[in-house]
PDB file of N, CA and C in Angstrom:
ATOM      1  N   SER H   1       7.163   0.029  -5.085  1.00 75.00           N
ATOM      2  CA  SER H   1       6.083   0.493  -4.723  1.00 75.00           C
ATOM      3  C   SER H   1       5.892   0.050  -3.119  1.00 75.00           C
ATOM      4  N   LEU H   2       6.374  -1.090  -2.545  1.00 81.00           N
ATOM      5  CA  LEU H   2       6.470  -1.574  -1.167  1.00 81.00           C
ATOM      6  C   LEU H   2       7.257  -0.574  -0.602  1.00 81.00           C
ATOM      7  N   VAL H   3       8.001  -0.241  -0.800  1.00 87.00           N
ATOM      8  CA  VAL H   3       8.780   0.968  -0.230  1.00 87.00           C
ATOM      9  C   VAL H   3       8.088   2.189   0.200  1.00 87.00           C
ATOM     10  N   LEU H   4       7.442   2.428  -0.499  1.00 86.00           N
ATOM     11  CA  LEU H   4       6.490   3.847  -0.952  1.00 86.00           C
ATOM     12  C   LEU H   4       5.536   3.716   0.174  1.00 86.00           C
ATOM     13  N   VAL H   5       5.266   2.605   0.531  1.00 83.00           N
ATOM     14  CA  VAL H   5       3.649   1.742   1.023  1.00 83.00           C
ATOM     15  C   VAL H   5       3.845   1.983   2.222  1.00 83.00           C
ATOM     16  N   ALA H   6       5.425   1.285   2.226  1.00 87.00           N
ATOM     17  CA  ALA H   6       5.927   1.197   3.950  1.00 87.00           C
ATOM     18  C   ALA H   6       6.296   2.446   4.435  1.00 87.00           C
ATOM     19  N   MET H   7       6.800   3.398   3.888  1.00 89.00           N
ATOM     20  CA  MET H   7       7.070   4.753   4.337  1.00 89.00           C
ATOM     21  C   MET H   7       5.520   5.481   4.854  1.00 89.00           C
ATOM     22  N   LEU H   8       4.542   5.472   3.952  1.00 87.00           N
ATOM     23  CA  LEU H   8       3.416   5.962   4.076  1.00 87.00           C
ATOM     24  C   LEU H   8       2.732   5.549   5.229  1.00 87.00           C
ATOM     25  N   THR H   9       2.688   4.308   5.226  1.00 88.00           N
ATOM     26  CA  THR H   9       2.231   3.164   6.585  1.00 88.00           C
ATOM     27  C   THR H   9       2.796   3.786   7.855  1.00 88.00           C
ATOM     28  N   LEU H  10       4.103   4.278   7.622  1.00 89.00           N
ATOM     29  CA  LEU H  10       4.776   4.265   9.046  1.00 89.00           C
ATOM     30  C   LEU H  10       4.475   5.912   9.317  1.00 89.00           C
ATOM     31  N   VAL H  11       4.636   6.804   8.829  1.00 91.00           N
ATOM     32  CA  VAL H  11       3.746   8.174   8.605  1.00 91.00           C
ATOM     33  C   VAL H  11       2.825   8.192   9.220  1.00 91.00           C
ATOM     34  N   VAL H  12       1.734   7.688   8.411  1.00 90.00           N
ATOM     35  CA  VAL H  12       0.003   7.653   9.152  1.00 90.00           C
ATOM     36  C   VAL H  12       0.570   7.069  10.523  1.00 90.00           C
ATOM     37  N   SER H  13       0.807   6.005  10.778  1.00 91.00           N
ATOM     38  CA  SER H  13       0.784   5.729  12.177  1.00 91.00           C
ATOM     39  C   SER H  13       1.324   6.113  12.950  1.00 91.00           C
ATOM     40  N   HIS H  14       2.526   6.906  12.880  1.00 92.00           N
ATOM     41  CA  HIS H  14       3.114   8.062  13.842  1.00 92.00           C
ATOM     42  C   HIS H  14       2.245   9.163  14.147  1.00 92.00           C
ATOM     43  N   ARG H  15       1.634   9.289  12.938  1.00 92.00           N
ATOM     44  CA  ARG H  15       0.363  10.624  13.458  1.00 92.00           C
ATOM     45  C   ARG H  15      -0.319  10.300  14.223  1.00 92.00           C
ATOM     46  N   LEU H  16      -1.091   8.986  13.925  1.00 91.00           N
ATOM     47  CA  LEU H  16      -2.104   8.754  14.645  1.00 91.00           C
ATOM     48  C   LEU H  16      -1.786   8.444  16.108  1.00 91.00           C
ATOM     49  N   LEU H  17      -0.494   7.860  16.513  1.00 92.00           N
ATOM     50  CA  LEU H  17      -0.073   7.723  17.568  1.00 92.00           C
ATOM     51  C   LEU H  17       0.251   8.944  18.573  1.00 92.00           C
ATOM     52  N   ASN H  18       1.012   9.726  17.904  1.00 93.00           N
ATOM     53  CA  ASN H  18       0.878  11.222  18.605  1.00 93.00           C
ATOM     54  C   ASN H  18      -0.470  12.446  18.819  1.00 93.00           C
ATOM     55  N   HIS H  19      -1.384  11.656  18.156  1.00 92.00           N
ATOM     56  CA  HIS H  19      -2.906  12.377  18.062  1.00 92.00           C
ATOM     57  C   HIS H  19      -3.466  11.569  19.624  1.00 92.00           C
ATOM     58  N   MET H  20      -3.322  10.133  19.688  1.00 92.00           N
ATOM     59  CA  MET H  20      -3.285   9.276  20.669  1.00 92.00           C
ATOM     60  C   MET H  20      -2.789   9.667  22.091  1.00 92.00           C
ATOM     61  N   ARG H  21      -1.438   9.983  21.695  1.00 92.00           N
ATOM     62  CA  ARG H  21      -0.795  10.735  23.153  1.00 92.00           C
ATOM     63  C   ARG H  21      -1.372  11.932  23.669  1.00 92.00           C
ATOM     64  N   LEU H  22      -1.743  12.730  22.619  1.00 93.00           N
ATOM     65  CA  LEU H  22      -2.197  14.209  22.522  1.00 93.00           C
ATOM     66  C   LEU H  22      -3.756  13.924  23.738  1.00 93.00           C
ATOM     67  N   LEU H  23      -4.643  13.121  23.069  1.00 92.00           N
ATOM     68  CA  LEU H  23      -6.040  12.644  23.418  1.00 92.00           C
ATOM     69  C   LEU H  23      -5.478  12.131  25.346  1.00 92.00           C
ATOM     70  N   ALA H  24      -4.722  11.478  25.303  1.00 91.00           N
ATOM     71  CA  ALA H  24      -4.890  11.210  26.708  1.00 91.00           C
ATOM     72  C   ALA H  24      -3.439  11.210  27.218  1.00 91.00           C
ATOM     73  N   PRO H  25      -2.674  12.286  27.626  1.00 90.00           N
ATOM     74  CA  PRO H  25      -1.358  12.884  28.086  1.00 90.00           C
ATOM     75  C   PRO H  25      -1.259  11.955  29.487  1.00 90.00           C
ATOM     76  N   GLU H  26      -1.957  11.688  29.889  1.00 93.00           N
ATOM     77  CA  GLU H  26      -1.738  10.645  31.339  1.00 93.00           C
ATOM     78  C   GLU H  26      -1.397   9.188  31.127  1.00 93.00           C
ATOM     79  N   LYS H  27      -1.793   8.917  30.041  1.00 90.00           N
ATOM     80  CA  LYS H  27      -1.338   7.818  29.226  1.00 90.00           C
ATOM     81  C   LYS H  27      -0.368   7.629  28.192  1.00 90.00           C
ATOM     82  N   SER H  28       0.360   8.558  27.929  1.00 89.00           N
ATOM     83  CA  SER H  28       1.271   8.702  26.920  1.00 89.00           C
ATOM     84  C   SER H  28       2.411   7.517  26.725  1.00 89.00           C
ATOM     85  N   ALA H  29       2.653   7.686  28.413  1.00 89.00           N
ATOM     86  CA  ALA H  29       4.004   6.826  28.192  1.00 89.00           C
ATOM     87  C   ALA H  29       3.537   5.078  27.997  1.00 89.00           C
ATOM     88  N   ARG H  30       2.411   4.559  28.379  1.00 91.00           N
ATOM     89  CA  ARG H  30       1.941   3.466  27.989  1.00 91.00           C
ATOM     90  C   ARG H  30       1.575   3.015  26.575  1.00 91.00           C
ATOM     91  N   PHE H  31       1.592   4.053  25.769  1.00 89.00           N
ATOM     92  CA  PHE H  31       1.414   3.898  24.458  1.00 89.00           C
ATOM     93  C   PHE H  31       3.142   3.386  23.826  1.00 89.00           C
ATOM     94  N   THR H  32       3.573   2.216  23.634  1.00 90.00           N
ATOM     95  CA  THR H  32       4.739   1.914  23.513  1.00 90.00           C
ATOM     96  C   THR H  32       4.457   1.684  21.899  1.00 90.00           C
ATOM     97  N   PRO H  33       5.976   2.006  21.555  1.00 88.00           N
ATOM     98  CA  PRO H  33       5.856   1.410  20.152  1.00 88.00           C
ATOM     99  C   PRO H  33       5.445   0.199  19.683  1.00 88.00           C
ATOM    100  N   LEU H  34       5.848  -0.982  19.944  1.00 89.00           N
ATOM    101  CA  LEU H  34       5.436  -2.143  20.006  1.00 89.00           C
ATOM    102  C   LEU H  34       4.089  -2.596  19.549  1.00 89.00           C
ATOM    103  N   ARG H  35       3.742  -2.046  21.131  1.00 91.00           N
ATOM    104  CA  ARG H  35       1.719  -2.392  21.003  1.00 91.00           C
ATOM    105  C   ARG H  35       1.435  -1.379  19.984  1.00 91.00           C
ATOM    106  N   TRP H  36       1.614  -0.355  20.224  1.00 91.00           N
ATOM    107  CA  TRP H  36       1.256   0.174  18.740  1.00 91.00           C
ATOM    108  C   TRP H  36       1.257   0.179  17.563  1.00 91.00           C
ATOM    109  N   ALA H  37       2.352  -0.520  17.457  1.00 90.00           N
ATOM    110  CA  ALA H  37       2.625  -1.203  16.186  1.00 90.00           C
ATOM    111  C   ALA H  37       1.067  -2.227  15.992  1.00 90.00           C
ATOM    112  N   GLU H  38       1.391  -3.215  16.624  1.00 90.00           N
ATOM    113  CA  GLU H  38       0.540  -4.587  16.912  1.00 90.00           C
ATOM    114  C   GLU H  38      -0.996  -4.411  16.547  1.00 90.00           C
ATOM    115  N   SER H  39      -1.509  -3.089  17.512  1.00 91.00           N
ATOM    116  CA  SER H  39      -2.804  -2.327  17.223  1.00 91.00           C
ATOM    117  C   SER H  39      -3.227  -2.055  15.962  1.00 91.00           C
ATOM    118  N   PHE H  40      -2.088  -1.089  15.185  1.00 90.00           N
ATOM    119  CA  PHE H  40      -2.428  -0.460  14.056  1.00 90.00           C
ATOM    120  C   PHE H  40      -2.327  -1.656  13.104  1.00 90.00           C
ATOM    121  N   TYR H  41      -1.551  -2.292  13.038  1.00 89.00           N
ATOM    122  CA  TYR H  41      -1.430  -3.377  11.946  1.00 89.00           C
ATOM    123  C   TYR H  41      -2.795  -4.290  12.072  1.00 89.00           C
ATOM    124  N   SER H  42      -3.761  -4.273  12.965  1.00 89.00           N
ATOM    125  CA  SER H  42      -4.475  -5.241  13.180  1.00 89.00           C
ATOM    126  C   SER H  42      -6.026  -4.386  12.841  1.00 89.00           C
ATOM    127  N   ILE H  43      -5.788  -3.051  12.862  1.00 89.00           N
ATOM    128  CA  ILE H  43      -7.053  -2.538  12.582  1.00 89.00           C
ATOM    129  C   ILE H  43      -6.552  -1.495  10.782  1.00 89.00           C
ATOM    130  N   ALA H  44      -5.567  -1.721  10.432  1.00 86.00           N
ATOM    131  CA  ALA H  44      -5.419  -0.971   9.531  1.00 86.00           C
ATOM    132  C   ALA H  44      -6.167  -1.257   8.125  1.00 86.00           C
ATOM    133  N   PRO H  45      -6.303  -2.326   7.738  1.00 86.00           N
ATOM    134  CA  PRO H  45      -7.673  -2.898   6.741  1.00 86.00           C
ATOM    135  C   PRO H  45      -9.045  -1.804   6.708  1.00 86.00           C
ATOM    136  N   VAL H  46      -9.301  -1.802   8.007  1.00 88.00           N
ATOM    137  CA  VAL H  46     -10.700  -0.918   8.323  1.00 88.00           C
ATOM    138  C   VAL H  46     -10.062   0.544   8.070  1.00 88.00           C
ATOM    139  N   ILE H  47      -9.230   0.960   8.653  1.00 86.00           N
ATOM    140  CA  ILE H  47      -9.027   2.552   8.243  1.00 86.00           C
ATOM    141  C   ILE H  47      -8.631   2.408   6.343  1.00 86.00           C
ATOM    142  N   MET H  48      -8.217   1.369   5.764  1.00 84.00           N
ATOM    143  CA  MET H  48      -7.747   1.570   4.313  1.00 84.00           C
ATOM    144  C   MET H  48      -9.152   1.865   3.839  1.00 84.00           C
ATOM    145  N   THR H  49     -10.175   0.557   4.473  1.00 85.00           N
ATOM    146  CA  THR H  49     -11.608   0.375   3.710  1.00 85.00           C
ATOM    147  C   THR H  49     -12.146   2.066   4.153  1.00 85.00           C
ATOM    148  N   ARG H  50     -12.275   2.382   4.781  1.00 87.00           N
ATOM    149  CA  ARG H  50     -12.838   3.972   5.495  1.00 87.00           C
ATOM    150  C   ARG H  50     -12.149   5.030   4.495  1.00 87.00           C
ATOM    151  N   VAL H  51     -10.903   4.751   4.179  1.00 84.00           N
ATOM    152  CA  VAL H  51     -10.436   5.808   3.393  1.00 84.00           C
ATOM    153  C   VAL H  51     -10.816   5.611   2.217  1.00 84.00           C
ATOM    154  N   LEU H  52     -11.386   4.197   1.581  1.00 81.00           N
ATOM    155  CA  LEU H  52     -11.219   4.343   0.547  1.00 81.00           C
ATOM    156  C   LEU H  52     -13.076   4.264  -0.013  1.00 81.00           C
ATOM    157  N   LYS H  53     -13.871   4.428   0.613  1.00 86.00           N
ATOM    158  CA  LYS H  53     -15.050   4.823   0.796  1.00 86.00           C
ATOM    159  C   LYS H  53     -15.143   6.197   0.922  1.00 86.00           C
ATOM    160  N   PHE H  54     -14.614   6.836   1.506  1.00 88.00           N
ATOM    161  CA  PHE H  54     -14.631   8.122   1.423  1.00 88.00           C
ATOM    162  C   PHE H  54     -14.204   8.962   0.404  1.00 88.00           C
ATOM    163  N   ILE H  55     -13.100   8.234  -0.791  1.00 83.00           N
ATOM    164  CA  ILE H  55     -12.657   8.595  -1.723  1.00 83.00           C
ATOM    165  C   ILE H  55     -13.774   7.911  -2.786  1.00 83.00           C
ATOM    166  N   GLY H  56     -14.905   7.592  -2.465  1.00 83.00           N
ATOM    167  CA  GLY H  56     -15.369   6.898  -3.350  1.00 83.00           C
ATOM    168  C   GLY H  56     -15.477   5.994  -4.088  1.00 83.00           C
ATOM    169  N   ILE H  57     -14.531   4.930  -3.796  1.00 76.00           N
ATOM    170  CA  ILE H  57     -14.382   3.651  -4.131  1.00 76.00           C
ATOM    171  C   ILE H  57     -14.890   2.638  -3.006  1.00 76.00           C
ATOM    172  N   ASP H  58     -15.797   1.997  -3.523  1.00 77.00           N
ATOM    173  CA  ASP H  58     -16.397   0.841  -2.777  1.00 77.00           C
ATOM    174  C   ASP H  58     -15.705  -0.563  -2.742  1.00 77.00           C
ATOM    175  N   GLU H  59     -15.760  -1.017  -1.796  1.00 74.00           N
ATOM    176  CA  GLU H  59     -15.780  -2.644  -1.672  1.00 74.00           C
ATOM    177  C   GLU H  59     -16.490  -3.483  -2.446  1.00 74.00           C
ATOM    178  N   ASP H  60     -15.789  -4.081  -3.457  1.00 78.00           N
ATOM    179  CA  ASP H  60     -16.608  -4.894  -4.699  1.00 78.00           C
ATOM    180  C   ASP H  60     -15.726  -6.130  -4.441  1.00 78.00           C
ATOM    181  N   PRO H  61     -16.369  -7.650  -3.980  1.00 79.00           N
ATOM    182  CA  PRO H  61     -15.899  -8.757  -3.780  1.00 79.00           C
ATOM    183  C   PRO H  61     -14.985  -8.857  -5.742  1.00 79.00           C
ATOM    184  N   LEU H  62     -15.920  -8.955  -6.638  1.00 85.00           N
ATOM    185  CA  LEU H  62     -15.358  -9.060  -7.988  1.00 85.00           C
ATOM    186  C   LEU H  62     -14.389  -8.410  -8.493  1.00 85.00           C
ATOM    187  N   LEU H  63     -13.870  -7.044  -7.926  1.00 79.00           N
ATOM    188  CA  LEU H  63     -12.497  -6.457  -8.279  1.00 79.00           C
ATOM    189  C   LEU H  63     -11.753  -7.137  -7.665  1.00 79.00           C
ATOM    190  N   LEU H  64     -11.653  -7.571  -6.244  1.00 74.00           N
ATOM    191  CA  LEU H  64     -10.594  -8.335  -5.727  1.00 74.00           C
ATOM    192  C   LEU H  64     -10.196  -9.478  -6.640  1.00 74.00           C
ATOM    193  N   ILE H  65     -11.434 -10.636  -7.085  1.00 83.00           N
ATOM    194  CA  ILE H  65     -11.371 -11.413  -7.502  1.00 83.00           C
ATOM    195  C   ILE H  65     -10.533 -11.455  -8.208  1.00 83.00           C
ATOM    196  N   ILE H  66     -11.001 -10.472  -9.672  1.00 83.00           N
ATOM    197  CA  ILE H  66      -9.953  -9.824 -10.689  1.00 83.00           C
ATOM    198  C   ILE H  66      -9.023  -9.766 -10.420  1.00 83.00           C
ATOM    199  N   TYR H  67      -8.587  -8.737  -9.634  1.00 77.00           N
ATOM    200  CA  TYR H  67      -6.876  -8.497  -9.390  1.00 77.00           C
ATOM    201  C   TYR H  67      -6.170  -9.542  -9.404  1.00 77.00           C
ATOM    202  N   PHE H  68      -7.010 -10.517  -8.010  1.00 77.00           N
ATOM    203  CA  PHE H  68      -5.530 -11.449  -7.599  1.00 77.00           C
ATOM    204  C   PHE H  68      -5.423 -12.432  -8.957  1.00 77.00           C
ATOM    205  N   MET H  69      -6.561 -12.493  -9.807  1.00 83.00           N
ATOM    206  CA  MET H  69      -6.575 -13.212 -10.957  1.00 83.00           C
ATOM    207  C   MET H  69      -5.436 -13.132 -12.019  1.00 83.00           C
ATOM    208  N   ALA H  70      -5.565 -11.468 -11.998  1.00 82.00           N
ATOM    209  CA  ALA H  70      -4.438 -10.991 -12.641  1.00 82.00           C
ATOM    210  C   ALA H  70      -2.805 -10.660 -12.068  1.00 82.00           C
ATOM    211  N   GLU H  71      -2.713 -10.583 -11.145  1.00 79.00           N
ATOM    212  CA  GLU H  71      -1.504 -10.161 -10.256  1.00 79.00           C
ATOM    213  C   GLU H  71      -0.944 -11.361  -9.518  1.00 79.00           C
ATOM    214  N   GLY H  72      -2.028 -12.087  -8.700  1.00 79.00           N
ATOM    215  CA  GLY H  72      -1.368 -13.458  -8.059  1.00 79.00           C
ATOM    216  C   GLY H  72      -0.787 -14.575  -8.757  1.00 79.00           C
ATOM    217  N   VAL H  73      -1.194 -14.438 -10.381  1.00 77.00           N
ATOM    218  CA  VAL H  73      -0.093 -15.897 -11.217  1.00 77.00           C
ATOM    219  C   VAL H  73       0.993 -15.060 -11.367  1.00 77.00           C
ATOM    220  N   ASP H  74       2.304 -16.101 -10.876  1.00 76.00           N
ATOM    221  CA  ASP H  74       3.571 -15.386 -11.404  1.00 76.00           C
ATOM    222  C   ASP H  74       3.209 -15.737 -12.718  1.00 76.00           C
ATOM    223  N   PRO H  75       4.292 -14.464 -13.678  1.00 77.00           N
ATOM    224  CA  PRO H  75       4.328 -14.634 -15.143  1.00 77.00           C
ATOM    225  C   PRO H  75       5.071 -15.745 -15.358  1.00 77.00           C
ATOM    226  N   ASN H  76       6.227 -16.258 -14.865  1.00 77.00           N
ATOM    227  CA  ASN H  76       7.500 -16.919 -15.143  1.00 77.00           C
ATOM    228  C   ASN H  76       6.388 -18.698 -14.992  1.00 77.00           C
ATOM    229  N   VAL H  77       6.098 -18.953 -16.373  1.00 75.00           N
ATOM    230  CA  VAL H  77       5.501 -20.738 -16.418  1.00 75.00           C
ATOM    231  C   VAL H  77       6.367 -21.682 -16.261  1.00 75.00           C
ATOM    232  N   ASN H  78       7.359 -21.625 -16.623  1.00 79.00           N
ATOM    233  CA  ASN H  78       8.402 -22.297 -16.534  1.00 79.00           C
ATOM    234  C   ASN H  78       9.359 -22.491 -15.256  1.00 79.00           C
ATOM    235  N   ARG H  79       9.544 -21.842 -14.293  1.00 77.00           N
ATOM    236  CA  ARG H  79      10.020 -21.766 -13.405  1.00 77.00           C
ATOM    237  C   ARG H  79      10.194 -22.642 -12.550  1.00 77.00           C
ATOM    238  N   GLU H  80      11.129 -23.251 -12.392  1.00 78.00           N
ATOM    239  CA  GLU H  80      11.145 -24.489 -11.030  1.00 78.00           C
ATOM    240  C   GLU H  80      11.062 -24.187  -9.706  1.00 78.00           C
ATOM    241  N   ARG H  81      10.419 -24.744  -8.990  1.00 76.00           N
ATOM    242  CA  ARG H  81      10.275 -24.217  -7.483  1.00 76.00           C
ATOM    243  C   ARG H  81      10.356 -25.668  -6.603  1.00 76.00           C
ATOM    244  N   LEU H  82      10.635 -25.113  -5.240  1.00 80.00           N
ATOM    245  CA  LEU H  82      11.074 -25.758  -4.540  1.00 80.00           C
ATOM    246  C   LEU H  82      10.025 -26.507  -4.272  1.00 80.00           C
ATOM    247  N   LEU H  83       8.793 -25.936  -3.293  1.00 76.00           N
ATOM    248  CA  LEU H  83       7.928 -26.169  -3.436  1.00 76.00           C
ATOM    249  C   LEU H  83       6.586 -27.130  -4.378  1.00 76.00           C
ATOM    250  N   SER H  84       6.986 -27.149  -5.681  1.00 76.00           N
ATOM    251  CA  SER H  84       6.210 -27.830  -6.504  1.00 76.00           C
ATOM    252  C   SER H  84       5.873 -28.827  -6.421  1.00 76.00           C
ATOM    253  N   PRO H  85       6.880 -29.949  -6.135  1.00 79.00           N
ATOM    254  CA  PRO H  85       5.653 -31.599  -5.837  1.00 79.00           C
ATOM    255  C   PRO H  85       4.806 -31.198  -4.851  1.00 79.00           C
ATOM    256  N   TRP H  86       4.976 -30.558  -3.896  1.00 78.00           N
ATOM    257  CA  TRP H  86       3.977 -30.558  -2.668  1.00 78.00           C
ATOM    258  C   TRP H  86       2.724 -29.942  -2.887  1.00 78.00           C
ATOM    259  N   VAL H  87       2.887 -28.853  -3.837  1.00 76.00           N
ATOM    260  CA  VAL H  87       1.619 -27.871  -4.225  1.00 76.00           C
ATOM    261  C   VAL H  87       1.121 -29.280  -5.304  1.00 76.00           C
ATOM    262  N   LYS H  88       1.652 -29.579  -6.130  1.00 77.00           N
ATOM    263  CA  LYS H  88       0.607 -30.289  -7.192  1.00 77.00           C
ATOM    264  C   LYS H  88       0.124 -31.662  -6.316  1.00 77.00           C
ATOM    265  N   ALA H  89       0.969 -31.935  -5.107  1.00 80.00           N
ATOM    266  CA  ALA H  89       0.218 -33.394  -4.606  1.00 80.00           C
ATOM    267  C   ALA H  89      -0.861 -32.432  -3.505  1.00 80.00           C
ATOM    268  N   VAL H  90      -0.967 -31.872  -3.050  1.00 79.00           N
ATOM    269  CA  VAL H  90      -2.381 -30.964  -2.251  1.00 79.00           C
ATOM    270  C   VAL H  90      -3.049 -30.373  -2.832  1.00 79.00           C
ATOM    271  N   ASN H  91      -2.892 -30.462  -4.750  1.00 76.00           N
ATOM    272  CA  ASN H  91      -3.873 -29.538  -5.108  1.00 76.00           C
ATOM    273  C   ASN H  91      -4.267 -30.871  -5.813  1.00 76.00           C
ATOM    274  N   SER H  92      -4.044 -31.898  -5.903  1.00 78.00           N
ATOM    275  CA  SER H  92      -4.953 -33.311  -6.278  1.00 78.00           C
ATOM    276  C   SER H  92      -5.321 -33.750  -5.469  1.00 78.00           C
ATOM    277  N   GLN H  93      -5.392 -33.679  -4.537  1.00 74.00           N
ATOM    278  CA  GLN H  93      -5.838 -34.181  -3.288  1.00 74.00           C
ATOM    279  C   GLN H  93      -7.438 -33.280  -3.195  1.00 74.00           C
ATOM    280  N   VAL H  94      -7.315 -31.966  -3.122  1.00 70.00           N
ATOM    281  CA  VAL H  94      -8.328 -31.196  -2.711  1.00 70.00           C
ATOM    282  C   VAL H  94      -9.004 -31.345  -4.271  1.00 70.00           C
ATOM    283  N   LEU H  95      -8.458 -31.539  -5.313  1.00 68.00           N
ATOM    284  CA  LEU H  95      -9.406 -31.707  -6.964  1.00 68.00           C
ATOM    285  C   LEU H  95     -10.391 -33.105  -6.172  1.00 68.00           C
ATOM    286  N   ASP H  96      -9.580 -34.369  -5.991  1.00 72.00           N
ATOM    287  CA  ASP H  96      -9.795 -35.337  -5.883  1.00 72.00           C
ATOM    288  C   ASP H  96     -11.371 -35.233  -4.759  1.00 72.00           C
ATOM    289  N   GLY H  97     -11.164 -34.621  -3.751  1.00 68.00           N
ATOM    290  CA  GLY H  97     -12.150 -34.195  -2.454  1.00 68.00           C
ATOM    291  C   GLY H  97     -13.386 -33.579  -3.278  1.00 68.00           C
ATOM    292  N   ILE H  98     -12.994 -32.877  -4.238  1.00 66.00           N
ATOM    293  CA  ILE H  98     -13.797 -32.312  -5.077  1.00 66.00           C
ATOM    294  C   ILE H  98     -14.898 -33.255  -5.602  1.00 66.00           C
ATOM    295  N   GLU H  99     -14.191 -33.744  -6.321  1.00 58.00           N
ATOM    296  CA  GLU H  99     -15.517 -34.816  -7.392  1.00 58.00           C
ATOM    297  C   GLU H  99     -15.833 -35.737  -6.638  1.00 58.00           C
TER     298      GLU H  99
END
């Protein structure tokens, strides 16, 4: 799915770049690929939000929390990780600061 999303992003990005070059032909050569990629990357969340609103999906913070609770937790409970000792130390410091 990540490959498909990357390909879709690439297609959309290039289509928008071509439209921008048509809108401003005198600046067409100055729309460089790297500059365009950085600009597109920074505005992509706004574009996605507008597309979702257009098709009737409203932004709901609760849905984001539910999504991250379901998908953000690694299903491999007993997997040993390189950073585990440091993550535990930071988490205990954070919890101590809350109490």
